[in-house]
Coordinates of C-alpha atoms and ligand atoms in Angstrom, one line a residue:
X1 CA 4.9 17.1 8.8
X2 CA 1.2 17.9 9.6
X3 CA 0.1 16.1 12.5
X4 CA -2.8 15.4 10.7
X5 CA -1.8 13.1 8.1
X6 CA 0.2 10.1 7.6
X7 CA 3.6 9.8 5.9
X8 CA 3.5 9.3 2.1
X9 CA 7.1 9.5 1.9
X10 CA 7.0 6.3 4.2
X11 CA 4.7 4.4 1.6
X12 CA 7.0 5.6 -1.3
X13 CA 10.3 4.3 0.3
X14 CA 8.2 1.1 1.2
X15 CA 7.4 1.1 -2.4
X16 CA 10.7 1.9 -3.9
X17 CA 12.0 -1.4 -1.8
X18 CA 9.4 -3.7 -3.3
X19 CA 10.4 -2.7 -7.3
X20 CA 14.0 -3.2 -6.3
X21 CA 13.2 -6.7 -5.2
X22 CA 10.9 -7.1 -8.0
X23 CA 13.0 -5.9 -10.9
X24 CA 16.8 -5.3 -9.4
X25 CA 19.4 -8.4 -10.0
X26 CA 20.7 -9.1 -7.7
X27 CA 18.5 -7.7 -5.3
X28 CA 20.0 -5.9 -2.0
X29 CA 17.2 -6.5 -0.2
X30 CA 14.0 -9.1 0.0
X31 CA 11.2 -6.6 1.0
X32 CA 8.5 -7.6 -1.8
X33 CA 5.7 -5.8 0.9
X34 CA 5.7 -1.6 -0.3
X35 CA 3.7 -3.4 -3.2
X36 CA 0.6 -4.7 -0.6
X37 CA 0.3 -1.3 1.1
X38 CA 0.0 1.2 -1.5
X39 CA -3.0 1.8 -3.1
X40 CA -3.9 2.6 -7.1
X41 CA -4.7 6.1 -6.0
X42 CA -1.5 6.5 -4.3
X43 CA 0.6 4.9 -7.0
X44 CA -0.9 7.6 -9.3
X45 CA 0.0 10.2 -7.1
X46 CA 3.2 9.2 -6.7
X47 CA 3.9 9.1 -10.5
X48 CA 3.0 12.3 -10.7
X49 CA 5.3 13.5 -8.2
X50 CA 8.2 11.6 -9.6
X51 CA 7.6 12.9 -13.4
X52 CA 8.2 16.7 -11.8
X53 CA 11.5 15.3 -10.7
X54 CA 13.0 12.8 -13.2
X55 CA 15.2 14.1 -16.0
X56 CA 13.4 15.5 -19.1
X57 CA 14.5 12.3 -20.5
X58 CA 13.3 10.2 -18.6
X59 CA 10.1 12.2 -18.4
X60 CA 9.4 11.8 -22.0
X61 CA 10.0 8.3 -22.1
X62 CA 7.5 7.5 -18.8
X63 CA 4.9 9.5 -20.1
X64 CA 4.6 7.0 -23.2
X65 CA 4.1 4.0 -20.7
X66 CA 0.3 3.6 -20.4
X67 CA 0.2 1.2 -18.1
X68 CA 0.1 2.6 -14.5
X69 CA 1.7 0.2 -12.5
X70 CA 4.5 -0.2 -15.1
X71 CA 5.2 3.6 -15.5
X72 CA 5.2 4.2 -11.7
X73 CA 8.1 1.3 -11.7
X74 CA 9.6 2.8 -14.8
X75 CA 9.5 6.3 -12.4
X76 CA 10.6 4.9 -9.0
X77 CA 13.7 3.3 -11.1
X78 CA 14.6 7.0 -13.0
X79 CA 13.9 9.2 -9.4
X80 CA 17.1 10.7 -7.7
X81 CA 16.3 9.5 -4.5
X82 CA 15.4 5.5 -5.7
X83 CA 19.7 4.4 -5.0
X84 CA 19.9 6.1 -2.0
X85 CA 16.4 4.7 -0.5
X86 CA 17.4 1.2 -1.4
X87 CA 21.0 1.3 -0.3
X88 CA 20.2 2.5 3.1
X89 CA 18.2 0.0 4.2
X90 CA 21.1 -2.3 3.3
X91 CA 24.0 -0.7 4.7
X92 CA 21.9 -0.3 8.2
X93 CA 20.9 -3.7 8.1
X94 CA 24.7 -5.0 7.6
X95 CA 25.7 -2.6 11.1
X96 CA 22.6 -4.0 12.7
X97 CA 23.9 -7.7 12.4
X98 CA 27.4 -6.7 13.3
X99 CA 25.8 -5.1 16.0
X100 CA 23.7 -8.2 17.2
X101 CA 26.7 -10.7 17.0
X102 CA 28.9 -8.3 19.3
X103 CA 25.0 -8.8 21.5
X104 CA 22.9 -6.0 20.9
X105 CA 19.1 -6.8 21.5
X106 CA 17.4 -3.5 21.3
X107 CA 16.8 -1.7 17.8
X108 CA 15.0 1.1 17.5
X109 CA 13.7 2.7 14.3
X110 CA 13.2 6.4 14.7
X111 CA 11.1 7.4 11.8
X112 CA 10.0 3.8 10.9
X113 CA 7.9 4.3 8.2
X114 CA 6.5 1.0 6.5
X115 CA 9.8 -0.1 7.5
X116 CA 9.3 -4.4 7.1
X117 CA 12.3 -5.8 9.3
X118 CA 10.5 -7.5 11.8
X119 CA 8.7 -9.5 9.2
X120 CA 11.9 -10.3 7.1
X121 CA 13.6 -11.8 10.5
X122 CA 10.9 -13.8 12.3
X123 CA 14.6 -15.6 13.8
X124 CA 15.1 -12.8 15.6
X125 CA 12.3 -13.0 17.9
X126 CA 12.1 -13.1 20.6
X127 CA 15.7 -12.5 21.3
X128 CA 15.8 -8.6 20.0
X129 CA 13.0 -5.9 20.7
X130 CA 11.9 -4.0 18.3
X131 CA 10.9 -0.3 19.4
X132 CA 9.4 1.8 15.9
X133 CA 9.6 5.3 16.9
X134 CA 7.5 7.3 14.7
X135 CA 4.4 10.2 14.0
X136 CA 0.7 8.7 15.4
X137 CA -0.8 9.5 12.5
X138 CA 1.8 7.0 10.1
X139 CA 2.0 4.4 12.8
X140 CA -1.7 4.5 12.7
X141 CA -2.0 4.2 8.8
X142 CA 0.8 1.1 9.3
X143 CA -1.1 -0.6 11.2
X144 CA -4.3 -0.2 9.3
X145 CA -2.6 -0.9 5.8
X146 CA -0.4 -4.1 7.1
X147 CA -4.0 -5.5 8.7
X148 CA -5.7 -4.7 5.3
X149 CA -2.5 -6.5 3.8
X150 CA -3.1 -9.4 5.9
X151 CA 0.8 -9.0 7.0
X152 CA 1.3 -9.8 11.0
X153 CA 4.0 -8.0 12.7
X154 CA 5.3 -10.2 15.6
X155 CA 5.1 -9.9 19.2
X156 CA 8.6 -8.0 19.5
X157 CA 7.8 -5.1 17.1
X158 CA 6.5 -2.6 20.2
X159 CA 5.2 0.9 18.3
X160 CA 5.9 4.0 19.9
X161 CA 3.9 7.0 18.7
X162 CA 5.5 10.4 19.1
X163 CA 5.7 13.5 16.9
X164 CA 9.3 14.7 17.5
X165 CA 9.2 18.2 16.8
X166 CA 6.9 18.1 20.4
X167 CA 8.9 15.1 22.1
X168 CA 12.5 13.6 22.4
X169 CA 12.8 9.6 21.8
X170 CA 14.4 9.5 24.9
X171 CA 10.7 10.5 27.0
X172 CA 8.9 8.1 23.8
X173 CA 11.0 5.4 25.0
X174 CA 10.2 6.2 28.4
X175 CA 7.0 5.0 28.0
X176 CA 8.0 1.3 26.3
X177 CA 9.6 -1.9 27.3
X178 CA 12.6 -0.2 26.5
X179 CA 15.5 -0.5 28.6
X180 CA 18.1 2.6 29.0
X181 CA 21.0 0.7 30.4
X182 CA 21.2 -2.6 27.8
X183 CA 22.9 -1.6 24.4
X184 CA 20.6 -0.5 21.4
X185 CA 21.2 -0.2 17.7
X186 CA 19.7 3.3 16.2
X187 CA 18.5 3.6 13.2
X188 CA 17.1 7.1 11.7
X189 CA 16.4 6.7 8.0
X190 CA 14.6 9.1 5.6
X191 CA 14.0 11.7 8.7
X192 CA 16.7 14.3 9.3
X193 CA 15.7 16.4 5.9
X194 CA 12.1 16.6 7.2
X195 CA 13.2 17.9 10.7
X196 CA 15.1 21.4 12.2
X197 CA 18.6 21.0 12.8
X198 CA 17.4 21.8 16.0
X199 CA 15.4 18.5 16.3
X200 CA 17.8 16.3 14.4
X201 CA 20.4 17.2 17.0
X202 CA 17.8 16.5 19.8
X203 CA 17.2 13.5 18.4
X204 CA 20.1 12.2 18.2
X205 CA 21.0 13.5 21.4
X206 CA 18.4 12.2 23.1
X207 CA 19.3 8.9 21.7
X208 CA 22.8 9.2 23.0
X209 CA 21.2 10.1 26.7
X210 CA 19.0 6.8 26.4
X211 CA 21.8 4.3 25.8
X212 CA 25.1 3.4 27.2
X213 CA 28.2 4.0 25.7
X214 CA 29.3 1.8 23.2
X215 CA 25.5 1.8 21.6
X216 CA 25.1 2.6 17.9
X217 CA 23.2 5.2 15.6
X218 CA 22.8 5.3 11.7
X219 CA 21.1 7.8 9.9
X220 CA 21.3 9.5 6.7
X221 CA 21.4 12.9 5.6
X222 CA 21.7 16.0 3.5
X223 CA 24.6 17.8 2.8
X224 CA 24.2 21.7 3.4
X225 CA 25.1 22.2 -0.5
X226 CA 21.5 20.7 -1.2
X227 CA 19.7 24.2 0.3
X228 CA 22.3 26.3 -2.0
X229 CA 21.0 27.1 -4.9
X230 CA 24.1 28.3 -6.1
X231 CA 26.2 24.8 -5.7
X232 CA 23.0 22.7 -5.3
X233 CA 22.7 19.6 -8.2
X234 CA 20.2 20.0 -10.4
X235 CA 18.3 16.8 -9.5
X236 CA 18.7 18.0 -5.8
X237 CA 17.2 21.2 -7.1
X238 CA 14.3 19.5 -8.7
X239 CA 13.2 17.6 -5.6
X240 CA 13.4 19.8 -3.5
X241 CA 10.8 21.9 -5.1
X242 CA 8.5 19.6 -5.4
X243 CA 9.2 18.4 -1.3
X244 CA 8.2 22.2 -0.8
X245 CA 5.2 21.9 -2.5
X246 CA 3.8 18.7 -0.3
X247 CA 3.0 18.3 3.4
X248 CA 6.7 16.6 3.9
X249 CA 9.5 19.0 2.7
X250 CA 12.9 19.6 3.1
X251 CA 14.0 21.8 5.9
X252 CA 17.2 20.6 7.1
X253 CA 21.0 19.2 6.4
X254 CA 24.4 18.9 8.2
X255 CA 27.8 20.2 7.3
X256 CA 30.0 17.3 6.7
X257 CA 32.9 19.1 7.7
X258 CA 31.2 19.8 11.0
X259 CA 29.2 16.7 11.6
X260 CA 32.0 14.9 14.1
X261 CA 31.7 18.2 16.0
X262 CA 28.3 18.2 15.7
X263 CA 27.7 15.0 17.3
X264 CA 30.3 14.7 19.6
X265 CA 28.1 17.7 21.3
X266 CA 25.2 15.7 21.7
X267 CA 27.5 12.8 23.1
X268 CA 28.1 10.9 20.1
X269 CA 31.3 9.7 18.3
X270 CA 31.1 9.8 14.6
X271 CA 32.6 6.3 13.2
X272 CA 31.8 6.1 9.6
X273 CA 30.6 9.5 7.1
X274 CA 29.9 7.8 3.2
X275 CA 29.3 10.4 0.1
X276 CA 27.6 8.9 -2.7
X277 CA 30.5 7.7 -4.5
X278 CA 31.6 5.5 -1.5
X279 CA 28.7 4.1 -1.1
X280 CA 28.3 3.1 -4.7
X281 CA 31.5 1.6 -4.6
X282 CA 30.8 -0.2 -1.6
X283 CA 27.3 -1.9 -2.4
X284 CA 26.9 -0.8 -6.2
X285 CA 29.9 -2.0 -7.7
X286 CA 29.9 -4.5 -10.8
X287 CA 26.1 -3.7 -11.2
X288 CA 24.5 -4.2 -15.1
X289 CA 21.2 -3.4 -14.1
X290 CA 22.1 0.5 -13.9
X291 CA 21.0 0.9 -10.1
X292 CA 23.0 3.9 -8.7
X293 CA 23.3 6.7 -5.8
X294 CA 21.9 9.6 -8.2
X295 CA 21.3 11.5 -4.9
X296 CA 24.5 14.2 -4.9
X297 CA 24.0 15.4 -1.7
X298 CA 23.0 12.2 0.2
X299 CA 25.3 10.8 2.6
X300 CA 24.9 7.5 5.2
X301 CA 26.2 8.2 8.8
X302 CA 27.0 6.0 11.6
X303 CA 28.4 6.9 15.2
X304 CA 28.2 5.0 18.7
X305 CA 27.7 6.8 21.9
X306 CA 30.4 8.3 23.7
Ligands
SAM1 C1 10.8 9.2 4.4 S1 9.9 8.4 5.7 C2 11.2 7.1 6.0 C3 10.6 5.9 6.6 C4 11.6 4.8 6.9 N1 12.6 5.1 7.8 C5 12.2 4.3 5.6 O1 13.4 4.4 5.4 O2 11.5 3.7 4.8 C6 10.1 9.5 7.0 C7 9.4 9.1 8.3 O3 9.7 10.0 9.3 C8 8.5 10.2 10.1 N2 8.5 11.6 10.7 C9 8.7 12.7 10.0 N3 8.6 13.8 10.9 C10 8.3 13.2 12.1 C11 8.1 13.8 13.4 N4 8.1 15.1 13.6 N5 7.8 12.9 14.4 C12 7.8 11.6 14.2 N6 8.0 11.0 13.0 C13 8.3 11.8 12.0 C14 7.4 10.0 9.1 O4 6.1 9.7 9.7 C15 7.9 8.9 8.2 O5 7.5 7.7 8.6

């Protein structure tokens, strides 16, 4: 990520969570707002992104729309990555609850993004404290873009700007109203394929050294089989060349095999690893509306700390 510019990837994950309200039934998740923070010129852009990484199929049958707003839907519905993005949020919400009836009250969001919890649970506050982790220059742009939305985040969301190839969460959280010794709820969406295996497992390592045992982490991932061209999916293949042409590409995945090792390194104990078919079964099951995991390689992971 250049330090320079915000996250587009945030806006388009914010984005793809708004159409799946809009135009999913049932919906997985009420989070209408991706629509009041991206802009024409960014919706454009973003079609054109997704048309390099659709099927040729689909491709042919977008490019007929003429309408912008509806073809960047009709895109964000047919991209690999538009399951996966919506499904996440969902399955770390669920943990998060379970997490706050066993009386967790800190959650931190490491990568936030445009991510819109606060606003979707204005019970919550002020009981849990919200700490968004994430890159100056995209915490910058969220603030500007939910002010220019007219959205108010309340007084529990606390923003905590830090680029984490150059800092751990731990030292970012040193500098909050975060408290190391209550329990906290982790949750790392949409960030380890943009990071060094090096910082991933700083990151989550650090998150392990900055809560007590028995606190929780969820992130998602690529398997190593996505940087293989040889066993790579073809969709996989397709995105990632067009992530290596952009500011935001992909750089890094985990070896399922090795992931409980992994962690258990960096003090973590790995509870729950979910391939795409498992999570379809779990949350896409019974579905008309054809939403899917079409991510191959994708995979949802949860552990707590040792
Ligand atoms: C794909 S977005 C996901 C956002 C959000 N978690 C979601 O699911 O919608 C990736 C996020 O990671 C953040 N990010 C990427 N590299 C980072 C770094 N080195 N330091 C801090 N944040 C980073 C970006 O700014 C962006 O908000």
């Amino acid at each position: 990520v250049d330090p320079r510019r915000h996250s587009i990837t945030a806006l388009a994950a914010s984005l793809f969570r708004a159409v799946h309200t809009r135009r999913d039934q049932p919906a997985l998740l009420d989070d209408p707002y991706g629509d009041r923070l991206v802009t024409d010129a960014e919706r454009a852009l973003m079609l054109e992104r997704l048309l390099l990484v659709v099927s040729p199929t689909d491709r042919r049958r977008i490019e007929t729309i003429t309408d912008l707003a509806r073809a960047v839907d009709a895109a964000i519905q047919a991209g690999p990555a538009y399951g996966a993005v919506v499904v996440r949020a969902r399955w770390a919400e669920d943990r998060l609850a379970r997490a706050l009836a066993r009386g967790v009250r800190q959650y931190v969001l490491v990568g936030a993004g445009m991510d819109t919890f606060a606003l979707r649970a204005p019970a919550l506050e002020p009981a849990l404290q919200i700490f968004e982790v994430d890159h100056p220059a995209t915490q910058a742009m969220k603030q500007e873009r939910f002010a220019h939305a007219g959205l108010r985040l309340p007084a529990n969301v606390h923003f905590v700007a830090a680029n984490l190839e150059q800092e751990s969460v731990a030292d970012a959280l040193s500098r909050a109203a975060y408290r190391p010794r209550e329990l906290a709820f982790f949750a790392c969406l949409g960030i380890t394929p943009y990071l060094t295996r090096e910082t991933n497992l700083a990151m989550l390592g650090a998150a392990a050294r900055c809560a007590p045992a028995g606190s929780e982490l969820v992130f998602d991932y690529l398997d190593q089989d996505a940087f293989a061209p040889d066993r790579a999916s073809e969709e996989t293949k397709r995105l990632a060349a067009e992530r290596a042409q952009t500011e935001e590409p992909w750089v890094s995945g985990f070896d399922p095999r090795a992931l409980a090792d992994d962690l258990a390194h960096v003090g973590l104990t790995l509870d729950e690893d979910l391939d795409p078919a498992r999570v379809a079964a779990r949350y896409l099951a019974n579905r008309s509306d054809g939403l899917r995991i079409a991510a191959a390689h994708w995979r949802l992971a949860a552990a707590h700390v040792t």
